[in-house]
Every structure is written in C-alpha cells, then in structure tokens.
Coordinates of N, CA and C in Angstrom, one line a residue:
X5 N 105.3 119.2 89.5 CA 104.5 118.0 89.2 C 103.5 117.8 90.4
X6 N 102.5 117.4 89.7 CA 101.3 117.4 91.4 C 100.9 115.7 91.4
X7 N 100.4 116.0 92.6 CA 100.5 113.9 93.1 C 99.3 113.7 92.2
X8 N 98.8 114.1 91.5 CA 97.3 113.8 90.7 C 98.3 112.5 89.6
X9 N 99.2 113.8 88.8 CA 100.3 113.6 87.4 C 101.2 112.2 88.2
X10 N 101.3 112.1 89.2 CA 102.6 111.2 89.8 C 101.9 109.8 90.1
X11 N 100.8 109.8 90.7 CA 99.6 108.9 90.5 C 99.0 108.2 89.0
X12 N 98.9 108.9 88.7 CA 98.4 108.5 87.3 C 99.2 107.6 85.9
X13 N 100.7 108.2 86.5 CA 101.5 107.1 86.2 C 101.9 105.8 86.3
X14 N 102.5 105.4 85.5 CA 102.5 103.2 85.6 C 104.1 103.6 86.7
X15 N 104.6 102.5 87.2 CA 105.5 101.7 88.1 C 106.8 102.1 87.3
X16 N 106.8 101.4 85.9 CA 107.6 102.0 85.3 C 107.8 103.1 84.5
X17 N 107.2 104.2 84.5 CA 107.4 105.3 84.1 C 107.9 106.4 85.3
X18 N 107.4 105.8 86.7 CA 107.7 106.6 87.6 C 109.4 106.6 88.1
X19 N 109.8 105.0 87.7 CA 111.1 105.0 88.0 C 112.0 105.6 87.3
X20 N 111.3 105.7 85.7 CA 112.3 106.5 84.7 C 112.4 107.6 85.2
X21 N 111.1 108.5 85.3 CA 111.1 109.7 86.0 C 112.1 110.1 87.3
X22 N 112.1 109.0 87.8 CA 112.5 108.8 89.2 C 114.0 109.3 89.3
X23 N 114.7 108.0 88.3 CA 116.5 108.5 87.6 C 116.6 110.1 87.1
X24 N 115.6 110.2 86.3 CA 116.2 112.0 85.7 C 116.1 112.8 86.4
X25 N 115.2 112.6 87.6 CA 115.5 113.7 88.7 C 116.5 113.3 89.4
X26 N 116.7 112.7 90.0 CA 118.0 112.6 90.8 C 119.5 112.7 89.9
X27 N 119.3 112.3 88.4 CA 119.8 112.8 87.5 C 120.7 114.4 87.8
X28 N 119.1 114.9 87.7 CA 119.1 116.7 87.3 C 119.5 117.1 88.7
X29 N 118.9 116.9 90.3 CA 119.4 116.8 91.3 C 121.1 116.7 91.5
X30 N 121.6 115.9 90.8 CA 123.4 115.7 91.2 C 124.0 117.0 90.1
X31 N 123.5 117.1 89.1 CA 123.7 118.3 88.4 C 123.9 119.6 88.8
X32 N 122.1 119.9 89.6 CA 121.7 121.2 90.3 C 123.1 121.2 91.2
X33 N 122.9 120.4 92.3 CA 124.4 120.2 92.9 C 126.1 120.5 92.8
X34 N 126.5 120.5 91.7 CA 127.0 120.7 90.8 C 127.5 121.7 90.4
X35 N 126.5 122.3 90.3 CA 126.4 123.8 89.8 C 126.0 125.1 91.4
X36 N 125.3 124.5 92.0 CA 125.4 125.1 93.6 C 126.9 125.1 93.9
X37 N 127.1 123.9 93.7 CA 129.4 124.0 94.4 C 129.9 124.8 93.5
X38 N 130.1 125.2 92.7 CA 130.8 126.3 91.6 C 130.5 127.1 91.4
X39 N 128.8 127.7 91.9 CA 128.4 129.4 91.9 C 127.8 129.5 90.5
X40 N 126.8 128.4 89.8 CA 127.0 129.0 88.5 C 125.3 128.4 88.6
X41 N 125.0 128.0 90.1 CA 123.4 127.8 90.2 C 122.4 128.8 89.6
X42 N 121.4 129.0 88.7 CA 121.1 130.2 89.0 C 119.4 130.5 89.5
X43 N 118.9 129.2 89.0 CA 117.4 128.9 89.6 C 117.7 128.0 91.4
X44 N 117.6 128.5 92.1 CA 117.9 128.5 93.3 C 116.6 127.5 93.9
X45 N 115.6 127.1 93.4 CA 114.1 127.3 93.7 C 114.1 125.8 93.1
X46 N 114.9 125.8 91.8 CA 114.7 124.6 91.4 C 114.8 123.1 91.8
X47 N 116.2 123.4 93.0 CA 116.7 122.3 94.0 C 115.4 122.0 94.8
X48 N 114.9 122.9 95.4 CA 113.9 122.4 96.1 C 113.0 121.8 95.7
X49 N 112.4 122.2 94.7 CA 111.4 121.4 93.4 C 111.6 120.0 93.4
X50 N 112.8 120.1 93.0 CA 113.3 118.2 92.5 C 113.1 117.7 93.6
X51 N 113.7 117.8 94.6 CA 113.5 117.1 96.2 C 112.3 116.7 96.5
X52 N 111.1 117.4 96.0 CA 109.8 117.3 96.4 C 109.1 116.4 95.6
X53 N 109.7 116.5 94.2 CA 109.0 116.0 93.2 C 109.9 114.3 93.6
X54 N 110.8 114.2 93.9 CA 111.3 112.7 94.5 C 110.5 112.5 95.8
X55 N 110.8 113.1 96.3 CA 109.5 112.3 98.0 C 108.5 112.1 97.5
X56 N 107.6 113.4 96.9 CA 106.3 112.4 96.0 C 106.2 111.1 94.9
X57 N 107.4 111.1 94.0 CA 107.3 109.6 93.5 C 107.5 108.9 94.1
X58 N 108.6 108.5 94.9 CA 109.2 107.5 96.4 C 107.7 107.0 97.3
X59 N 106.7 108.2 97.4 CA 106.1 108.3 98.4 C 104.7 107.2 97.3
X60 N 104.8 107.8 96.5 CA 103.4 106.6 95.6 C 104.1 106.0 95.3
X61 N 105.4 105.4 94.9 CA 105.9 103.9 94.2 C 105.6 103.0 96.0
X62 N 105.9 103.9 96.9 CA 106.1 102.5 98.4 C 104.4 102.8 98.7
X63 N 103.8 103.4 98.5 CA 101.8 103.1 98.3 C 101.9 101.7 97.9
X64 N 102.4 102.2 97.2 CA 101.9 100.7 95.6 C 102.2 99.5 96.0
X65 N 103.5 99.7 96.6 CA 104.0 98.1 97.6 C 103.6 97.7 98.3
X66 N 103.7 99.0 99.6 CA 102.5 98.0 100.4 C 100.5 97.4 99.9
X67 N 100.4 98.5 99.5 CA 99.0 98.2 98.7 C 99.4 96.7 98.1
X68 N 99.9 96.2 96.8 CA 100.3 95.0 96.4 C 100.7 93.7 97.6
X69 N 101.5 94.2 98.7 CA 102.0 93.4 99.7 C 100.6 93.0 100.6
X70 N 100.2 93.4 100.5 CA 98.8 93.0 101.5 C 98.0 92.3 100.8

C-alpha cells in the first residue's frame, strides 16, 4: 500500500482497513508460533502498512485540532 492509496482515503475507511490488518497481523502471528508462516515478508508489510494508516489518521487530527 503506498501513502498516495492511504491518503486518498476517508477516516472511515482507513479504520476499516486499520482492523483487518491488525486482524491479519494477530493471524500472521499465529502462524509464526507454530512454524506454518510461510510468507515471512508479509509480517513486515502489515506493520508498515499500520504505521502509515496510524501515521495519516493522527495528520488528520491534529490538522482538524488546530
């Protein structure tokens, strides 16, 4: 996901987005503890792709808050 795609989305679509990753994140997890991970690459993905939503939904607040 690139910050252009993570921008461009509304408040509430980012938080939907927001749950299925951290979703798929406790999953990835999951499957790391029982050895049955097999996209290794993907963990780090999701991590990124949450600090970038996190990182434009708290833009938006303080932007709003001022």
């Amino acid at each position: 996901m690139k910050a252009a795609d993570v921008k461009a989305k509304s408040a509430d679509e980012l938080l939907d987005q927001l749950a299925k990753l951290k979703k798929e994140q406790f999953n990835l997890r999951f499957q790391r503890a029982t050895g049955q991970l097999e996209n290794t690459a993907r963990v780090r993905q999701i991590r990124r792709d949450i600090a970038r939503i996190k990182t434009v939904l708290g833009e938006r607040r303080k932007a709003s808050a001022s």
